[in-house]
Each structure stands twice: as C-alpha cells, then as structure tokens.
PDB file of C-alpha atoms in Angstrom:
ATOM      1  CA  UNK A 415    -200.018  12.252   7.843  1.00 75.00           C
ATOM      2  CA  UNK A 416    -202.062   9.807   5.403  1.00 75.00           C
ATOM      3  CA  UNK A 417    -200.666  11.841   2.626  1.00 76.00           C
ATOM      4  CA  UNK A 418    -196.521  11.090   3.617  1.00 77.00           C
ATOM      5  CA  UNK A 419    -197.610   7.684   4.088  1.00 78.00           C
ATOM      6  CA  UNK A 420    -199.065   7.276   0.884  1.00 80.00           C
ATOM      7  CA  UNK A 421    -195.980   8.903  -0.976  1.00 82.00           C
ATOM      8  CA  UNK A 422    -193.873   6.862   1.792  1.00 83.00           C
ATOM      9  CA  UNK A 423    -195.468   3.707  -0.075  1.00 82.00           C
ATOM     10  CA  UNK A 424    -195.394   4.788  -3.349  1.00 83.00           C
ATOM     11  CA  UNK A 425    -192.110   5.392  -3.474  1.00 88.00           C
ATOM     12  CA  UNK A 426    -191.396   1.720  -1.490  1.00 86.00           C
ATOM     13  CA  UNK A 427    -193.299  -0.261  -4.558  1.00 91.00           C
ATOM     14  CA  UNK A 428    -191.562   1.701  -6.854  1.00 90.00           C
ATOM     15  CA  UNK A 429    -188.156   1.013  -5.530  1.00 91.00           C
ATOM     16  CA  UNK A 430    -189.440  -2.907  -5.297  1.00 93.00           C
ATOM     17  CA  UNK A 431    -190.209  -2.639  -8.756  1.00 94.00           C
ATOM     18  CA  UNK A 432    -187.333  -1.427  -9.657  1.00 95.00           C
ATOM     19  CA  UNK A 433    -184.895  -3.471  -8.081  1.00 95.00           C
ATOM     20  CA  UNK A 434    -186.381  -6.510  -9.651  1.00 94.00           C
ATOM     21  CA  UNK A 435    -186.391  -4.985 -12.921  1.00 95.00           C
ATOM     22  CA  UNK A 436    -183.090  -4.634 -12.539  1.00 95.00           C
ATOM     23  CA  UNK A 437    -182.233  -7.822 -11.580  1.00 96.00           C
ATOM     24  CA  UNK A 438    -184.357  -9.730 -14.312  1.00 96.00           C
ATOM     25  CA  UNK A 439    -182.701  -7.624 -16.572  1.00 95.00           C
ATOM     26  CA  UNK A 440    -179.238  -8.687 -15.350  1.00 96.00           C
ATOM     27  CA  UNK A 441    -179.694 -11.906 -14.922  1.00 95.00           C
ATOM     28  CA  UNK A 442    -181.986 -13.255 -18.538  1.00 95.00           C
ATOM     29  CA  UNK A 443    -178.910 -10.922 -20.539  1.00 94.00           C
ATOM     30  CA  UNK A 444    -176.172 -13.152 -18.603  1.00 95.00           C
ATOM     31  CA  UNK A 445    -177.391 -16.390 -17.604  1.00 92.00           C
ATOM     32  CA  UNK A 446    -176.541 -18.518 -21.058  1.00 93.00           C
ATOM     33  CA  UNK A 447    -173.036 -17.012 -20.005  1.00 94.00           C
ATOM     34  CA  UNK A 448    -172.703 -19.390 -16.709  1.00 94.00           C
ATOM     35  CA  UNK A 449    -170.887 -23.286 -17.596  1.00 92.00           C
ATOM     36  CA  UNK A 450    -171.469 -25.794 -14.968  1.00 92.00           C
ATOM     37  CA  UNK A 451    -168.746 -28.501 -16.484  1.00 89.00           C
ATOM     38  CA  UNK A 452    -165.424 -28.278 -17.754  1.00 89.00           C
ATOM     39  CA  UNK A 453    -166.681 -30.833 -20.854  1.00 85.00           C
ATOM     40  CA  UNK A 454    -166.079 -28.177 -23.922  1.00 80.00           C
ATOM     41  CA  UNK A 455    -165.508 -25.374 -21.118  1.00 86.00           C
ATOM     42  CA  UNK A 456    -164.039 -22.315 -23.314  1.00 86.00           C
ATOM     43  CA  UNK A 457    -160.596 -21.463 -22.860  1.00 89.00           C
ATOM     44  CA  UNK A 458    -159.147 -18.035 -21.566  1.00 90.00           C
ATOM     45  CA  UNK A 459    -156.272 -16.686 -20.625  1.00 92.00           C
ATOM     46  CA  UNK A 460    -157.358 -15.586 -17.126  1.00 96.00           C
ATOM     47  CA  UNK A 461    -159.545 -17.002 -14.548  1.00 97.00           C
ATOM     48  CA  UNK A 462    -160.457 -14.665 -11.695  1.00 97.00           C
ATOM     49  CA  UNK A 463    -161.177 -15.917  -8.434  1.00 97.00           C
ATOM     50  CA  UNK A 464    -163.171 -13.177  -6.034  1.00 96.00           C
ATOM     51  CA  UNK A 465    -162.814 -13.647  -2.394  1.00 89.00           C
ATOM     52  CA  UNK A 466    -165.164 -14.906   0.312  1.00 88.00           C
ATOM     53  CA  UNK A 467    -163.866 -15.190   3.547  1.00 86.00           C
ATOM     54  CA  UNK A 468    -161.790 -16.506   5.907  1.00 85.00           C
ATOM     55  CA  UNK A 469    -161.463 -18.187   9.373  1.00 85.00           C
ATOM     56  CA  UNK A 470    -158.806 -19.147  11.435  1.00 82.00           C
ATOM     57  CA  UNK A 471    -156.923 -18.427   8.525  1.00 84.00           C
ATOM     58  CA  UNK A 472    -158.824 -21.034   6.211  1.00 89.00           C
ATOM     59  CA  UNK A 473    -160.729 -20.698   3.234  1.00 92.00           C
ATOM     60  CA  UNK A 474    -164.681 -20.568   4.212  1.00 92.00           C
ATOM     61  CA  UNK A 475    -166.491 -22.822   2.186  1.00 95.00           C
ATOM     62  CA  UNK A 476    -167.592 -20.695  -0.257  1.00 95.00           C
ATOM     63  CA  UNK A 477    -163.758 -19.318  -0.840  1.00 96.00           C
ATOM     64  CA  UNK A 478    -162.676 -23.250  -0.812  1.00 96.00           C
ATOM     65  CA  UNK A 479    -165.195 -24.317  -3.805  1.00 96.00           C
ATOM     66  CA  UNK A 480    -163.963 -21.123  -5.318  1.00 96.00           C
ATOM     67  CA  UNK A 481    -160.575 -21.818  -5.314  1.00 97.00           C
ATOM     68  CA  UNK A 482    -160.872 -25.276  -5.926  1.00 96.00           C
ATOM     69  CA  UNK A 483    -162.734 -24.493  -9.035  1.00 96.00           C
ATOM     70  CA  UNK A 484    -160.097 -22.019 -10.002  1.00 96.00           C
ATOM     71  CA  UNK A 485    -157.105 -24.461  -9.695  1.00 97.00           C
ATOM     72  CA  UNK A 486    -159.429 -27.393 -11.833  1.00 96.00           C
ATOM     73  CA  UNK A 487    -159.779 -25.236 -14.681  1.00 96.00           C
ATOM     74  CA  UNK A 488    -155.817 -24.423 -14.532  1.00 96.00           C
ATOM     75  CA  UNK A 489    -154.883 -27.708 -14.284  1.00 95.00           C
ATOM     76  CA  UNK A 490    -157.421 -28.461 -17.052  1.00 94.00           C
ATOM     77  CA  UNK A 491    -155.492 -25.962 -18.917  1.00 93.00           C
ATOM     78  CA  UNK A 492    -159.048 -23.982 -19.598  1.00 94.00           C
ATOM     79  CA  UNK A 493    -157.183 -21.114 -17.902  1.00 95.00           C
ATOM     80  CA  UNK A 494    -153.019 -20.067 -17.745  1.00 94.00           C
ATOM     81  CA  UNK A 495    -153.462 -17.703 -15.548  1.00 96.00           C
ATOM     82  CA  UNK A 496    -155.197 -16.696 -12.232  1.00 96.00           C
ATOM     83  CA  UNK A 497    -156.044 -13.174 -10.701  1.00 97.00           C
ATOM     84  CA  UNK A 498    -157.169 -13.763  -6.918  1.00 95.00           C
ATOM     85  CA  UNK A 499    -158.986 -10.388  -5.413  1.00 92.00           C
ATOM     86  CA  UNK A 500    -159.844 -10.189  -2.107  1.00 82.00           C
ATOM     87  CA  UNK A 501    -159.013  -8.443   1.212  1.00 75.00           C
ATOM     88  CA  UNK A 502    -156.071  -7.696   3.207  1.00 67.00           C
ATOM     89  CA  UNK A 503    -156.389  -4.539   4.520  1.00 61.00           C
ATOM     90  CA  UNK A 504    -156.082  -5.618   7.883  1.00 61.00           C
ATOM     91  CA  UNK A 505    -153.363  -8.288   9.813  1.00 59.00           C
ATOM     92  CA  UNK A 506    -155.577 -10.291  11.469  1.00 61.00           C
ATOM     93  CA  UNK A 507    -158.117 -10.686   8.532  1.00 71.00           C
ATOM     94  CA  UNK A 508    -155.802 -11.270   5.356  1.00 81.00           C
ATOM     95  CA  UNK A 509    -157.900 -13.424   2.234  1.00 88.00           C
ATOM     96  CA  UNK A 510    -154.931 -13.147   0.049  1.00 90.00           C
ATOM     97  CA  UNK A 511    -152.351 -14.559   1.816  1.00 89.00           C
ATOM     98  CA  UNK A 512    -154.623 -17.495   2.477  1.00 90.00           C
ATOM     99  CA  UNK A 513    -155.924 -17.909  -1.359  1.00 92.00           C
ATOM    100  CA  UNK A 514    -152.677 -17.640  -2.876  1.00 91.00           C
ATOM    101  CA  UNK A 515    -151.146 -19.914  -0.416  1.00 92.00           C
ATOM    102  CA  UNK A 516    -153.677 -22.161  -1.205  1.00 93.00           C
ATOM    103  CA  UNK A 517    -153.564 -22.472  -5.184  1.00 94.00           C
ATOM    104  CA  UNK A 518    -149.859 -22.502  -4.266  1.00 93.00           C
ATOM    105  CA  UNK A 519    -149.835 -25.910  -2.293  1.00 93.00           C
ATOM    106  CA  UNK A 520    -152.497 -27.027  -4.852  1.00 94.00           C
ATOM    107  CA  UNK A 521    -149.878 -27.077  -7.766  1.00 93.00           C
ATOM    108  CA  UNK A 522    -150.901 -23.800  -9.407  1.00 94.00           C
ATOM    109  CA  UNK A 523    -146.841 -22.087 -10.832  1.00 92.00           C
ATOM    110  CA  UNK A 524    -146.478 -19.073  -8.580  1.00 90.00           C
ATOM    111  CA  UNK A 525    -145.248 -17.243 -12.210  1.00 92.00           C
ATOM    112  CA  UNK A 526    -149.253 -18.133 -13.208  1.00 94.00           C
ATOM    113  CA  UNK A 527    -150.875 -16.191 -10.054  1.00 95.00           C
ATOM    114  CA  UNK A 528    -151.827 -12.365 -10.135  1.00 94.00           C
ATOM    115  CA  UNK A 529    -152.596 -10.933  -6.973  1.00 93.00           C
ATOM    116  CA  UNK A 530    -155.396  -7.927  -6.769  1.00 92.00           C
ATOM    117  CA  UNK A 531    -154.633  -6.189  -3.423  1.00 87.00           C
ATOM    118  CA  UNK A 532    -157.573  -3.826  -3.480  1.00 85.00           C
ATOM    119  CA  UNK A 533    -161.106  -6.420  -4.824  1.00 85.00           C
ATOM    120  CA  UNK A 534    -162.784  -4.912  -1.772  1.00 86.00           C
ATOM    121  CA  UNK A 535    -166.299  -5.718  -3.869  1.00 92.00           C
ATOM    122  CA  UNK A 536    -166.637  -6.803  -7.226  1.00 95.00           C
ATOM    123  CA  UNK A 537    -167.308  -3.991  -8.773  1.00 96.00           C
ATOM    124  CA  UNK A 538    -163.805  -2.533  -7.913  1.00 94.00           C
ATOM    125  CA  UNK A 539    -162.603  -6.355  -8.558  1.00 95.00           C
ATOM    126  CA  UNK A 540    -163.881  -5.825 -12.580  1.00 96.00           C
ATOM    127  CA  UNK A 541    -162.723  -2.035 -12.608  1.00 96.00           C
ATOM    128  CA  UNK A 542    -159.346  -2.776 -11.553  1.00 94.00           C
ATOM    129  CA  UNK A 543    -159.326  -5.966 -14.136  1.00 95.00           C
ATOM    130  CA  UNK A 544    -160.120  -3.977 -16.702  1.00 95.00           C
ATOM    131  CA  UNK A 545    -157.685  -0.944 -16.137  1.00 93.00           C
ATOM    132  CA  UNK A 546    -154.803  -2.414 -13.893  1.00 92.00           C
ATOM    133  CA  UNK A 547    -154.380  -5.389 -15.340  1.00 94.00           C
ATOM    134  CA  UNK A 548    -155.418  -4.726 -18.922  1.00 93.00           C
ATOM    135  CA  UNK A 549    -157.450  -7.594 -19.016  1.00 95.00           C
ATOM    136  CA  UNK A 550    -159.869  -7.529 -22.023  1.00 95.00           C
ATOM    137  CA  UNK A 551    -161.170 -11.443 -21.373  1.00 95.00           C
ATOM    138  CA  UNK A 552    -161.763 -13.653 -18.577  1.00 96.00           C
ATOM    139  CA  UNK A 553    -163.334 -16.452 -16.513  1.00 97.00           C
ATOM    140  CA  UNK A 554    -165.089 -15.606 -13.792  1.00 98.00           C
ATOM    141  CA  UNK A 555    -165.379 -17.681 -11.003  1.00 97.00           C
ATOM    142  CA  UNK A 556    -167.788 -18.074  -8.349  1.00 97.00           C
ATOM    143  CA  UNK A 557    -171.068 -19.212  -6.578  1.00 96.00           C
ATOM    144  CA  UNK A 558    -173.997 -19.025  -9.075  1.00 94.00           C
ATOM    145  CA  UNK A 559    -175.893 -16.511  -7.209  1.00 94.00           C
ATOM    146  CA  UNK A 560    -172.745 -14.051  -7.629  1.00 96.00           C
ATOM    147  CA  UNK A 561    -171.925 -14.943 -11.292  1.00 97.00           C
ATOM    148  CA  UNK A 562    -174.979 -13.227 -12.962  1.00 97.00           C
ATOM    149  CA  UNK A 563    -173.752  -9.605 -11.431  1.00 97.00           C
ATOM    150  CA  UNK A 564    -170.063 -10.457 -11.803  1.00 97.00           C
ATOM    151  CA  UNK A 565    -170.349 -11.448 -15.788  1.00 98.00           C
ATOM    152  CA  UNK A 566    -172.795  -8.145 -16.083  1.00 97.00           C
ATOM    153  CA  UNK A 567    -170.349  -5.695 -14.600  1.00 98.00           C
ATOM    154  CA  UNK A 568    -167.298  -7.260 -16.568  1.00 97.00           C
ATOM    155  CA  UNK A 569    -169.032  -7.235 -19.687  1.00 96.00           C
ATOM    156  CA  UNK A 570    -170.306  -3.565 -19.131  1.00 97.00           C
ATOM    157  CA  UNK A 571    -167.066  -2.533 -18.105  1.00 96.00           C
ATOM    158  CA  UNK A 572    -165.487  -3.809 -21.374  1.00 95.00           C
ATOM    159  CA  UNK A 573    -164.026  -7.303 -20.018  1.00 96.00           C
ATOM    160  CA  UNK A 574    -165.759 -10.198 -21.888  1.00 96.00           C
ATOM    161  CA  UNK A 575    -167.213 -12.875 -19.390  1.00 96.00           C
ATOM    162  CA  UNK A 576    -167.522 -15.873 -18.812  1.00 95.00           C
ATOM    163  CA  UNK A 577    -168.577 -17.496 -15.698  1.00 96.00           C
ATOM    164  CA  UNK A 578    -167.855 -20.849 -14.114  1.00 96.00           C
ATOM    165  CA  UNK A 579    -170.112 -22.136 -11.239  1.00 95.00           C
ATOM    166  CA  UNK A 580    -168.270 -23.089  -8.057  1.00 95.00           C
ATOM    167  CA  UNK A 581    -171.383 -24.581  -6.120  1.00 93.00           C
ATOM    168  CA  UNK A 582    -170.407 -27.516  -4.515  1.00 93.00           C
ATOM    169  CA  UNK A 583    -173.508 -29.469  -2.037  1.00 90.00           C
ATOM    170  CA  UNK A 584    -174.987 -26.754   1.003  1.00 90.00           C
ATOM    171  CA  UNK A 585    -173.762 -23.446   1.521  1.00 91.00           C
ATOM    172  CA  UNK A 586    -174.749 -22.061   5.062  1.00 90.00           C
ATOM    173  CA  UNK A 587    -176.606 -18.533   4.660  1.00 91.00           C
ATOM    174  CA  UNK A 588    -176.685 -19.627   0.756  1.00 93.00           C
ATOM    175  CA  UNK A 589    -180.642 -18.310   0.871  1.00 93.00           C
ATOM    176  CA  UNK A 590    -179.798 -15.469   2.841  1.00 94.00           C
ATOM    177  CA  UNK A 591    -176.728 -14.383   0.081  1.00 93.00           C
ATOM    178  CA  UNK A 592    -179.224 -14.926  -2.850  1.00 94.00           C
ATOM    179  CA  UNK A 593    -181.574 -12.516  -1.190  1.00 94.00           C
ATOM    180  CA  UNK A 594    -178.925  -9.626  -0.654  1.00 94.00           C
ATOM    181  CA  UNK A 595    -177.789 -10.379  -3.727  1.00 96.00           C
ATOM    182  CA  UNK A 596    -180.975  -8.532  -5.214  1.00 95.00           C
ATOM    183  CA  UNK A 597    -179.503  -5.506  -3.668  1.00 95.00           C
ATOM    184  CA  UNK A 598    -175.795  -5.860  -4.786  1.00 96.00           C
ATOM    185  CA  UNK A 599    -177.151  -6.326  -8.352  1.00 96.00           C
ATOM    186  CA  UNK A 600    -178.762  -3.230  -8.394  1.00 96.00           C
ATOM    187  CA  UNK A 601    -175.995  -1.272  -6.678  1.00 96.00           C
ATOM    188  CA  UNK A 602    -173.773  -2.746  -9.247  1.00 96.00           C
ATOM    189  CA  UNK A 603    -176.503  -1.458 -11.894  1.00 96.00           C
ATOM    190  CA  UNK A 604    -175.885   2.218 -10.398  1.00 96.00           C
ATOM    191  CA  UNK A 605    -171.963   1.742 -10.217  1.00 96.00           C
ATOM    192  CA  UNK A 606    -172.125   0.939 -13.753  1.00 96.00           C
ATOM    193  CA  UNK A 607    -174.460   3.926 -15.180  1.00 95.00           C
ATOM    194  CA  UNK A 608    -172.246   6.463 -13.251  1.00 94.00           C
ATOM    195  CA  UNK A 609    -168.695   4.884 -13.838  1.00 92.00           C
ATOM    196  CA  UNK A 610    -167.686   4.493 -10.355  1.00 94.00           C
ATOM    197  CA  UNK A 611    -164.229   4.714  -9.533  1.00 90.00           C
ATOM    198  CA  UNK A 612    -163.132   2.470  -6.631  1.00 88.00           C
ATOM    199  CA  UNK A 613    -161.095   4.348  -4.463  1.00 83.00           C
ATOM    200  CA  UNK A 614    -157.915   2.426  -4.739  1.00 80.00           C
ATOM    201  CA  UNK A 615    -156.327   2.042  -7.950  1.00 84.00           C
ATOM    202  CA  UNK A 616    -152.470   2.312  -7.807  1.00 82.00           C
ATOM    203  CA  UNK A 617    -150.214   1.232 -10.942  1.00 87.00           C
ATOM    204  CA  UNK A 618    -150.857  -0.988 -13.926  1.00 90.00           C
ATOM    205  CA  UNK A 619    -149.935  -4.806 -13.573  1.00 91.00           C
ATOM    206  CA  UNK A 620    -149.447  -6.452 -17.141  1.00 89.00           C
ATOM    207  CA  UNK A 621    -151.471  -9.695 -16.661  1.00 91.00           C
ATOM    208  CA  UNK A 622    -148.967 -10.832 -19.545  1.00 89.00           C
ATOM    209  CA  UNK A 623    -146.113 -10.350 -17.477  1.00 87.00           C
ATOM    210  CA  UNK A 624    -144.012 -10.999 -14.402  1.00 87.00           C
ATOM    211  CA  UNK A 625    -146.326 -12.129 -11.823  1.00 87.00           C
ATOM    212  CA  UNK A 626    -146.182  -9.833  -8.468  1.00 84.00           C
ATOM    213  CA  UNK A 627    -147.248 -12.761  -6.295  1.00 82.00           C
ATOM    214  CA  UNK A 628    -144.193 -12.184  -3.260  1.00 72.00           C
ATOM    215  CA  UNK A 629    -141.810 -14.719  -3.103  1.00 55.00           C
ATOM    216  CA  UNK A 630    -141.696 -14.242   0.524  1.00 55.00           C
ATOM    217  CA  UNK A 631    -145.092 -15.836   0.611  1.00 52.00           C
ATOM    218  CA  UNK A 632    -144.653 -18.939  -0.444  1.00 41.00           C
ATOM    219  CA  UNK A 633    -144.977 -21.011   1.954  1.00 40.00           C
TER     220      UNK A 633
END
C-alpha cells in the first residue's frame, strides 16, 4: 500500500511541477505582448472579443469590460473590425445575441462585426480565427489573467497577438479564475502540441468581407 502511495505522490509533484512549468513558460514568452492603454496602442485590423457570460440577458461584468474595451479601441480606430465568440447553443443562454446587440447600440457599424457561432473555449475561438476566418493578425481582448493563454494559443496557431487588458476595478471570483486558469493554460499547452480540432468548424467567413452579423438582430 506504501508503495501506490508513494508512486500516487510522485506522480502528484510531478504533475504540480509541470503545470507550473507550463504556465511560467506561457506567460514570461507573452507577457511584453499585453497593452494596458490605448496611448500608441498598435493598430489591427481585427479585435476579438471572447465571451464571458450572461444574466438575465446582460453582459456579466467581465463580458461588459470586455466589450466595452472592444468598442474603445474601434472607436479609437486601433481596430476596423470585431469578431465576438461566444455561446449560443442553447435559447435560454445565448452570449451572442447579447454581445452583438451590445456593440450594436454602442455605435460599432453592424458591416464591422463578425460573429463566431461556435468560441465554445478559446482554444476553438483561435482555431476557428485562424482557419474560418483567415485571420493572420489580431487584438485580443480580455481580462489579464486570460490574455497570457489567449496571445500563446493565437500565436502558436499562426495568428499574431496582441492583447489588450479589459480589467476594470473588482471582479467577483477574479482569484478563483486566476487559479483555474493554471489549468486552462496547460490544457491549452496539450491542445496545441496535438493540434486539436474543435469539433465544430463549418464554412470559411472572409473577415475581409460581408459581415454575417443577421440583420434580423438588430435591435
């Protein structure tokens, strides 16, 4: 029994160490990639926003900043165009509807909006930048705890990042997210090293042409 337990263990510390290996890894090779002001903020074509949930059909906080952020850069004209990912895949819980409608009655041109029906994580977010859209360059857009894995994966995936911190004051859970995002980081590490393929990909989107955010939901 002492001998499993000592393997048990082993194997523990070495899957500690590893995960923070990881994770310093990510983060020292990404972090001069993060801007926290829009003073000599580089320009790109394309600024995408992930999602972050929703209530009562509201932004949460996080998704708010996020967006907010988003549609300040586009009206700064440090982005033309934005690609919101998120999740719809059910009725009652629907981020896309709400973060479109939302950069929509914040002044962002409807033609300017790209909708990504299938971000279900953002690893499949990046994938399906990099071979829906055909987007070879982008903003990223998000808390700073997310940015470090989001700007990794992009880069790795042949997108080149750059992030742009959304924090904005207290974040409830914001200790609790940084911890798990230890994990995520070094699932993203594996996704990366085997080429995962999300599981919904569907037909390419030019990002340099007509927009597919629906008409009917403009309101």
């Amino acid at each position: 029994m002492k001998k499993y337990l000592k393997i048990f263990v082993f194997l523990v510390i070495i899957g500690i160490i590893a995960i923070v290996s990881v994770n310093y890894y990510v983060k020292s090779s990404t972090k001069n990639r993060i801007q926290y002001s829009i003073k000599k903020f580089p320009k790109n074509d394309v600024g995408i926003i992930f999602g972050a949930g929703i209530k009562d059909n509201q932004p949460s906080k996080y998704l708010k900043d996020r967006l907010d952020a988003g549609i300040l850069l586009y009206k700064a004209n440090r982005i033309n165009k934005i690609l919101l990912s998120g999740d719809n895949g059910r009725d009652e819980y629907d981020e896309l509807t709400v973060m479109k409608n939302y950069c929509y009655q914040h002044g962002v041109d409807t033609t300017k909006i790209f909708i990504d029906y299938a971000g279900f994580d953002t690893y499949s977010t990046m994938y399906r930048a990099k071979h829906i859209f055909n987007i070879k360059k982008a903003t990223l857009i998000s808390q700073e705890y997310h940015l470090n894995r989001a700007i990794y994966i992009g880069n790795k995936l042949g997108i080149k990042s750059t992030g742009y911190s959304a924090n904005q004051g207290e974040y409830k859970g914001y200790k609790y997210v940084t911890f798990r995002e230890y994990l995520s980081t070094f699932k993203s590490f594996l996704d990366v090293i085997r080429n995962r393929e999300p599981h919904f990909l569907g037909n390419p989107i030019d990002i340099n042409g007509e927009s597919n955010y629906s008409k009917e939901d403009k309101r």
